[in-house]
Amino acid sequence: MTNYQTNIQPIIQSSCAPCHIAGKGNKKSLDNYLAARDNVEDILIRIQKLPTDKGFMPKMHEKLSEKDIAAFTEWKKAGLLEH
């Protein structure tokens, strides 16, 4: 089952840094369970955009793989589990 700790946190740490990591970036921190859970709708919208679209994320990295995007979708469907 998809959960934050195993599936989502590693993606955020590798693809959303440094901008969305507390103390390293100047954007909304998304590097903890509650922040990711509370912003999952916005995250899903932004990571599914094309790199040329306004609001595309992650700006500092390549577009997330379909596997990583699917992990966020599955996490939401599974009930946004932490562990």
Short mmCIF file of N, CA, C and O in Angstrom, two decimals:
data_model
loop_
_atom_site.label_atom_id
_atom_site.label_comp_id
_atom_site.label_asym_id
_atom_site.label_seq_id
_atom_site.Cartn_x
_atom_site.Cartn_y
_atom_site.Cartn_z
N MET A 1 0.84 -1.17 0.00
CA MET A 1 0.00 0.00 0.00
C MET A 1 0.89 1.25 0.00
O MET A 1 1.89 1.31 0.69
N THR A 2 0.49 2.24 -0.76
CA THR A 2 1.26 3.48 -0.87
C THR A 2 1.10 4.33 0.38
O THR A 2 -0.01 4.53 0.86
N ASN A 3 2.24 4.80 0.92
CA ASN A 3 2.19 5.67 2.09
C ASN A 3 3.24 6.77 1.97
O ASN A 3 4.14 6.69 1.13
N TYR A 4 3.09 7.77 2.81
CA TYR A 4 3.98 8.93 2.77
C TYR A 4 5.44 8.54 3.02
O TYR A 4 6.32 8.87 2.23
N GLN A 5 5.67 7.86 4.11
CA GLN A 5 7.04 7.59 4.53
C GLN A 5 7.84 6.79 3.50
O GLN A 5 8.98 7.11 3.21
N THR A 6 7.24 5.77 2.94
CA THR A 6 7.94 4.89 2.01
C THR A 6 7.95 5.41 0.58
O THR A 6 8.97 5.31 -0.10
N ASN A 7 6.85 5.96 0.13
CA ASN A 7 6.70 6.28 -1.29
C ASN A 7 6.78 7.76 -1.64
O ASN A 7 7.33 8.11 -2.68
N ILE A 8 6.22 8.62 -0.82
CA ILE A 8 6.10 10.03 -1.16
C ILE A 8 7.27 10.86 -0.65
O ILE A 8 7.83 11.68 -1.38
N GLN A 9 7.67 10.65 0.58
CA GLN A 9 8.77 11.44 1.15
C GLN A 9 10.04 11.38 0.30
O GLN A 9 10.64 12.43 0.06
N PRO A 10 10.45 10.21 -0.18
CA PRO A 10 11.67 10.19 -1.02
C PRO A 10 11.55 11.01 -2.30
O PRO A 10 12.52 11.64 -2.73
N ILE A 11 10.36 11.05 -2.89
CA ILE A 11 10.16 11.85 -4.11
C ILE A 11 10.28 13.33 -3.76
O ILE A 11 10.95 14.09 -4.47
N ILE A 12 9.65 13.74 -2.69
CA ILE A 12 9.72 15.15 -2.28
C ILE A 12 11.16 15.53 -1.96
O ILE A 12 11.64 16.58 -2.38
N GLN A 13 11.87 14.68 -1.25
CA GLN A 13 13.25 14.99 -0.88
C GLN A 13 14.16 15.12 -2.11
O GLN A 13 15.04 15.96 -2.13
N SER A 14 13.92 14.31 -3.12
CA SER A 14 14.80 14.35 -4.29
C SER A 14 14.35 15.33 -5.36
O SER A 14 15.20 15.90 -6.06
N SER A 15 13.06 15.56 -5.51
CA SER A 15 12.57 16.36 -6.62
C SER A 15 12.00 17.72 -6.24
O SER A 15 11.78 18.54 -7.13
N CYS A 16 11.77 17.95 -4.98
CA CYS A 16 11.17 19.23 -4.55
C CYS A 16 12.16 20.10 -3.80
O CYS A 16 11.82 21.19 -3.34
N ALA A 17 13.38 19.60 -3.66
CA ALA A 17 14.44 20.33 -2.97
C ALA A 17 15.17 21.21 -3.99
O ALA A 17 15.27 20.83 -5.15
N PRO A 18 15.69 22.32 -3.60
CA PRO A 18 15.67 22.87 -2.26
C PRO A 18 14.45 23.74 -1.97
O PRO A 18 14.21 24.11 -0.83
N CYS A 19 13.66 24.04 -2.98
CA CYS A 19 12.60 25.04 -2.84
C CYS A 19 11.56 24.73 -1.76
O CYS A 19 11.10 25.64 -1.07
N HIS A 20 11.16 23.46 -1.63
CA HIS A 20 10.08 23.12 -0.70
C HIS A 20 10.56 22.33 0.51
O HIS A 20 9.80 21.58 1.11
N ILE A 21 11.81 22.53 0.89
CA ILE A 21 12.39 21.89 2.06
C ILE A 21 12.63 22.97 3.12
O ILE A 21 13.27 23.98 2.83
N ALA A 22 12.09 22.77 4.31
CA ALA A 22 12.21 23.76 5.37
C ALA A 22 13.66 24.16 5.61
O ALA A 22 14.54 23.31 5.67
N GLY A 23 13.88 25.46 5.70
CA GLY A 23 15.21 25.98 5.99
C GLY A 23 16.13 26.05 4.79
O GLY A 23 17.21 26.60 4.88
N LYS A 24 15.71 25.52 3.65
CA LYS A 24 16.56 25.53 2.46
C LYS A 24 15.98 26.35 1.32
O LYS A 24 16.69 26.85 0.49
N GLY A 25 14.68 26.43 1.26
CA GLY A 25 14.04 27.14 0.16
C GLY A 25 13.20 28.29 0.67
O GLY A 25 13.09 28.53 1.86
N ASN A 26 12.61 28.99 -0.27
CA ASN A 26 11.78 30.13 0.12
C ASN A 26 10.32 29.92 -0.28
O ASN A 26 9.55 30.84 -0.31
N LYS A 27 9.97 28.71 -0.59
CA LYS A 27 8.60 28.35 -0.96
C LYS A 27 7.95 27.61 0.19
O LYS A 27 8.57 27.30 1.20
N LYS A 28 6.68 27.27 0.02
CA LYS A 28 5.94 26.52 1.04
C LYS A 28 6.66 25.19 1.31
O LYS A 28 6.96 24.44 0.39
N SER A 29 6.94 24.92 2.57
CA SER A 29 7.60 23.68 2.95
C SER A 29 6.63 22.52 2.75
O SER A 29 5.50 22.55 3.22
N LEU A 30 7.09 21.50 2.04
CA LEU A 30 6.29 20.30 1.79
C LEU A 30 7.01 19.04 2.27
O LEU A 30 6.65 17.94 1.88
N ASP A 31 8.02 19.21 3.11
CA ASP A 31 8.88 18.09 3.48
C ASP A 31 8.46 17.38 4.77
O ASP A 31 9.28 16.76 5.43
N ASN A 32 7.17 17.44 5.09
CA ASN A 32 6.68 16.65 6.21
C ASN A 32 5.30 16.13 5.85
O ASN A 32 4.64 16.63 4.94
N TYR A 33 4.87 15.11 6.55
CA TYR A 33 3.62 14.43 6.22
C TYR A 33 2.43 15.37 6.18
O TYR A 33 1.66 15.38 5.21
N LEU A 34 2.24 16.17 7.23
CA LEU A 34 1.07 17.04 7.29
C LEU A 34 1.03 18.05 6.15
O LEU A 34 -0.03 18.28 5.55
N ALA A 35 2.16 18.63 5.82
CA ALA A 35 2.21 19.61 4.73
C ALA A 35 1.90 18.94 3.40
O ALA A 35 1.13 19.48 2.59
N ALA A 36 2.48 17.78 3.15
CA ALA A 36 2.22 17.07 1.90
C ALA A 36 0.75 16.65 1.83
O ALA A 36 0.10 16.81 0.79
N ARG A 37 0.24 16.12 2.91
CA ARG A 37 -1.17 15.68 2.94
C ARG A 37 -2.11 16.85 2.68
O ARG A 37 -3.04 16.75 1.89
N ASP A 38 -1.86 17.97 3.36
CA ASP A 38 -2.75 19.12 3.25
C ASP A 38 -2.66 19.82 1.89
O ASP A 38 -3.54 20.60 1.55
N ASN A 39 -1.61 19.54 1.13
CA ASN A 39 -1.41 20.19 -0.17
C ASN A 39 -1.45 19.22 -1.33
O ASN A 39 -1.07 19.58 -2.45
N VAL A 40 -1.92 18.00 -1.11
CA VAL A 40 -1.86 16.97 -2.14
C VAL A 40 -2.62 17.37 -3.41
O VAL A 40 -2.16 17.08 -4.51
N GLU A 41 -3.74 18.04 -3.28
CA GLU A 41 -4.50 18.45 -4.48
C GLU A 41 -3.66 19.37 -5.36
O GLU A 41 -3.57 19.18 -6.57
N ASP A 42 -3.05 20.38 -4.75
CA ASP A 42 -2.21 21.33 -5.50
C ASP A 42 -0.98 20.62 -6.07
O ASP A 42 -0.60 20.87 -7.21
N ILE A 43 -0.39 19.74 -5.29
CA ILE A 43 0.78 19.00 -5.77
C ILE A 43 0.40 18.20 -7.02
O ILE A 43 1.11 18.23 -8.03
N LEU A 44 -0.71 17.48 -6.95
CA LEU A 44 -1.14 16.66 -8.10
C LEU A 44 -1.38 17.51 -9.34
O LEU A 44 -0.99 17.13 -10.45
N ILE A 45 -2.02 18.64 -9.17
CA ILE A 45 -2.27 19.52 -10.32
C ILE A 45 -0.95 19.97 -10.93
O ILE A 45 -0.75 19.89 -12.14
N ARG A 46 -0.04 20.42 -10.09
CA ARG A 46 1.21 21.00 -10.59
C ARG A 46 2.15 19.97 -11.21
O ARG A 46 2.79 20.25 -12.22
N ILE A 47 2.24 18.78 -10.65
CA ILE A 47 3.18 17.79 -11.19
C ILE A 47 2.66 17.14 -12.48
O ILE A 47 3.43 16.51 -13.20
N GLN A 48 1.38 17.32 -12.77
CA GLN A 48 0.82 16.77 -14.01
C GLN A 48 0.83 17.77 -15.17
O GLN A 48 0.53 17.40 -16.30
N LYS A 49 1.20 19.01 -14.89
CA LYS A 49 1.30 20.02 -15.95
C LYS A 49 2.51 19.74 -16.83
O LYS A 49 3.43 19.03 -16.43
N LEU A 50 2.52 20.34 -17.99
CA LEU A 50 3.68 20.29 -18.87
C LEU A 50 4.71 21.31 -18.38
O LEU A 50 4.33 22.35 -17.82
N PRO A 51 5.98 21.07 -18.63
CA PRO A 51 7.01 22.02 -18.18
C PRO A 51 6.81 23.45 -18.70
O PRO A 51 7.27 24.40 -18.09
N THR A 52 6.11 23.60 -19.81
CA THR A 52 5.88 24.94 -20.37
C THR A 52 4.64 25.61 -19.78
O THR A 52 4.40 26.79 -20.04
N ASP A 53 3.85 24.88 -19.00
CA ASP A 53 2.63 25.42 -18.40
C ASP A 53 2.94 26.26 -17.17
O ASP A 53 3.85 25.93 -16.40
N LYS A 54 2.15 27.32 -16.98
CA LYS A 54 2.28 28.13 -15.77
C LYS A 54 1.92 27.27 -14.55
O LYS A 54 0.93 26.55 -14.57
N GLY A 55 2.74 27.32 -13.53
CA GLY A 55 2.49 26.56 -12.31
C GLY A 55 3.09 25.17 -12.30
O GLY A 55 2.94 24.44 -11.33
N PHE A 56 3.79 24.79 -13.38
CA PHE A 56 4.43 23.47 -13.43
C PHE A 56 5.42 23.31 -12.29
O PHE A 56 6.14 24.22 -11.94
N MET A 57 5.43 22.14 -11.72
CA MET A 57 6.42 21.79 -10.70
C MET A 57 6.93 20.38 -11.00
O MET A 57 6.18 19.55 -11.50
N PRO A 58 8.16 20.10 -10.73
CA PRO A 58 9.16 20.92 -10.04
C PRO A 58 9.96 21.77 -11.02
O PRO A 58 10.45 21.27 -12.03
N LYS A 59 10.07 23.04 -10.75
CA LYS A 59 10.77 23.96 -11.64
C LYS A 59 12.27 23.69 -11.72
O LYS A 59 12.88 23.90 -12.74
N MET A 60 12.86 23.26 -10.63
CA MET A 60 14.32 23.08 -10.59
C MET A 60 14.76 21.70 -11.08
O MET A 60 15.95 21.42 -11.13
N HIS A 61 13.83 20.85 -11.45
CA HIS A 61 14.14 19.49 -11.88
C HIS A 61 13.31 19.15 -13.11
O HIS A 61 12.41 19.89 -13.49
N GLU A 62 13.60 18.00 -13.69
CA GLU A 62 12.80 17.52 -14.81
C GLU A 62 11.41 17.13 -14.32
O GLU A 62 11.21 16.88 -13.14
N LYS A 63 10.49 17.02 -15.25
CA LYS A 63 9.14 16.55 -14.92
C LYS A 63 9.25 15.20 -14.23
O LYS A 63 10.08 14.37 -14.58
N LEU A 64 8.42 15.00 -13.22
CA LEU A 64 8.43 13.72 -12.51
C LEU A 64 8.07 12.60 -13.47
O LEU A 64 7.29 12.79 -14.41
N SER A 65 8.59 11.44 -13.21
CA SER A 65 8.27 10.27 -14.03
C SER A 65 6.80 9.90 -13.83
O SER A 65 6.18 10.27 -12.82
N GLU A 66 6.26 9.16 -14.76
CA GLU A 66 4.88 8.68 -14.63
C GLU A 66 4.75 7.83 -13.37
O GLU A 66 3.71 7.86 -12.70
N LYS A 67 5.79 7.09 -13.03
CA LYS A 67 5.78 6.26 -11.82
C LYS A 67 5.64 7.13 -10.57
O LYS A 67 4.87 6.81 -9.66
N ASP A 68 6.39 8.23 -10.52
CA ASP A 68 6.32 9.13 -9.36
C ASP A 68 4.97 9.84 -9.28
O ASP A 68 4.40 9.99 -8.20
N ILE A 69 4.46 10.27 -10.43
CA ILE A 69 3.14 10.90 -10.45
C ILE A 69 2.08 9.91 -9.98
O ILE A 69 1.21 10.24 -9.18
N ALA A 70 2.20 8.66 -10.46
CA ALA A 70 1.25 7.61 -10.05
C ALA A 70 1.33 7.35 -8.55
O ALA A 70 0.32 7.06 -7.91
N ALA A 71 2.52 7.49 -7.96
CA ALA A 71 2.68 7.27 -6.52
C ALA A 71 1.83 8.30 -5.75
O ALA A 71 1.15 7.94 -4.78
N PHE A 72 1.84 9.55 -6.18
CA PHE A 72 1.02 10.57 -5.53
C PHE A 72 -0.47 10.27 -5.70
O PHE A 72 -1.25 10.40 -4.76
N THR A 73 -0.85 9.86 -6.90
CA THR A 73 -2.25 9.52 -7.16
C THR A 73 -2.69 8.34 -6.30
O THR A 73 -3.77 8.36 -5.69
N GLU A 74 -1.87 7.31 -6.23
CA GLU A 74 -2.19 6.12 -5.43
C GLU A 74 -2.22 6.46 -3.94
O GLU A 74 -3.05 5.92 -3.20
N TRP A 75 -1.31 7.31 -3.51
CA TRP A 75 -1.29 7.73 -2.11
C TRP A 75 -2.63 8.38 -1.73
O TRP A 75 -3.22 8.07 -0.70
N LYS A 76 -3.11 9.26 -2.60
CA LYS A 76 -4.40 9.91 -2.34
C LYS A 76 -5.52 8.87 -2.31
O LYS A 76 -6.35 8.87 -1.41
N LYS A 77 -5.53 7.98 -3.29
CA LYS A 77 -6.57 6.95 -3.36
C LYS A 77 -6.55 6.03 -2.15
O LYS A 77 -7.58 5.54 -1.70
N ALA A 78 -5.34 5.79 -1.61
CA ALA A 78 -5.19 4.88 -0.46
C ALA A 78 -5.58 5.55 0.85
O ALA A 78 -5.57 4.90 1.90
N GLY A 79 -5.88 6.84 0.82
CA GLY A 79 -6.31 7.51 2.04
C GLY A 79 -5.25 8.36 2.69
O GLY A 79 -5.36 8.72 3.86
N LEU A 80 -4.17 8.68 1.94
CA LEU A 80 -3.11 9.56 2.43
C LEU A 80 -2.47 9.03 3.73
O LEU A 80 -2.28 9.75 4.69
N LEU A 81 -2.13 7.76 3.68
CA LEU A 81 -1.52 7.11 4.85
C LEU A 81 -0.12 7.65 5.13
O LEU A 81 0.63 7.94 4.20
N GLU A 82 0.21 7.75 6.39
CA GLU A 82 1.55 8.22 6.77
C GLU A 82 2.55 7.08 6.76
O GLU A 82 3.67 7.23 6.28
N HIS A 83 2.19 5.94 7.34
CA HIS A 83 3.11 4.79 7.44
C HIS A 83 2.54 3.60 6.71
O HIS A 83 1.39 3.37 6.64
#
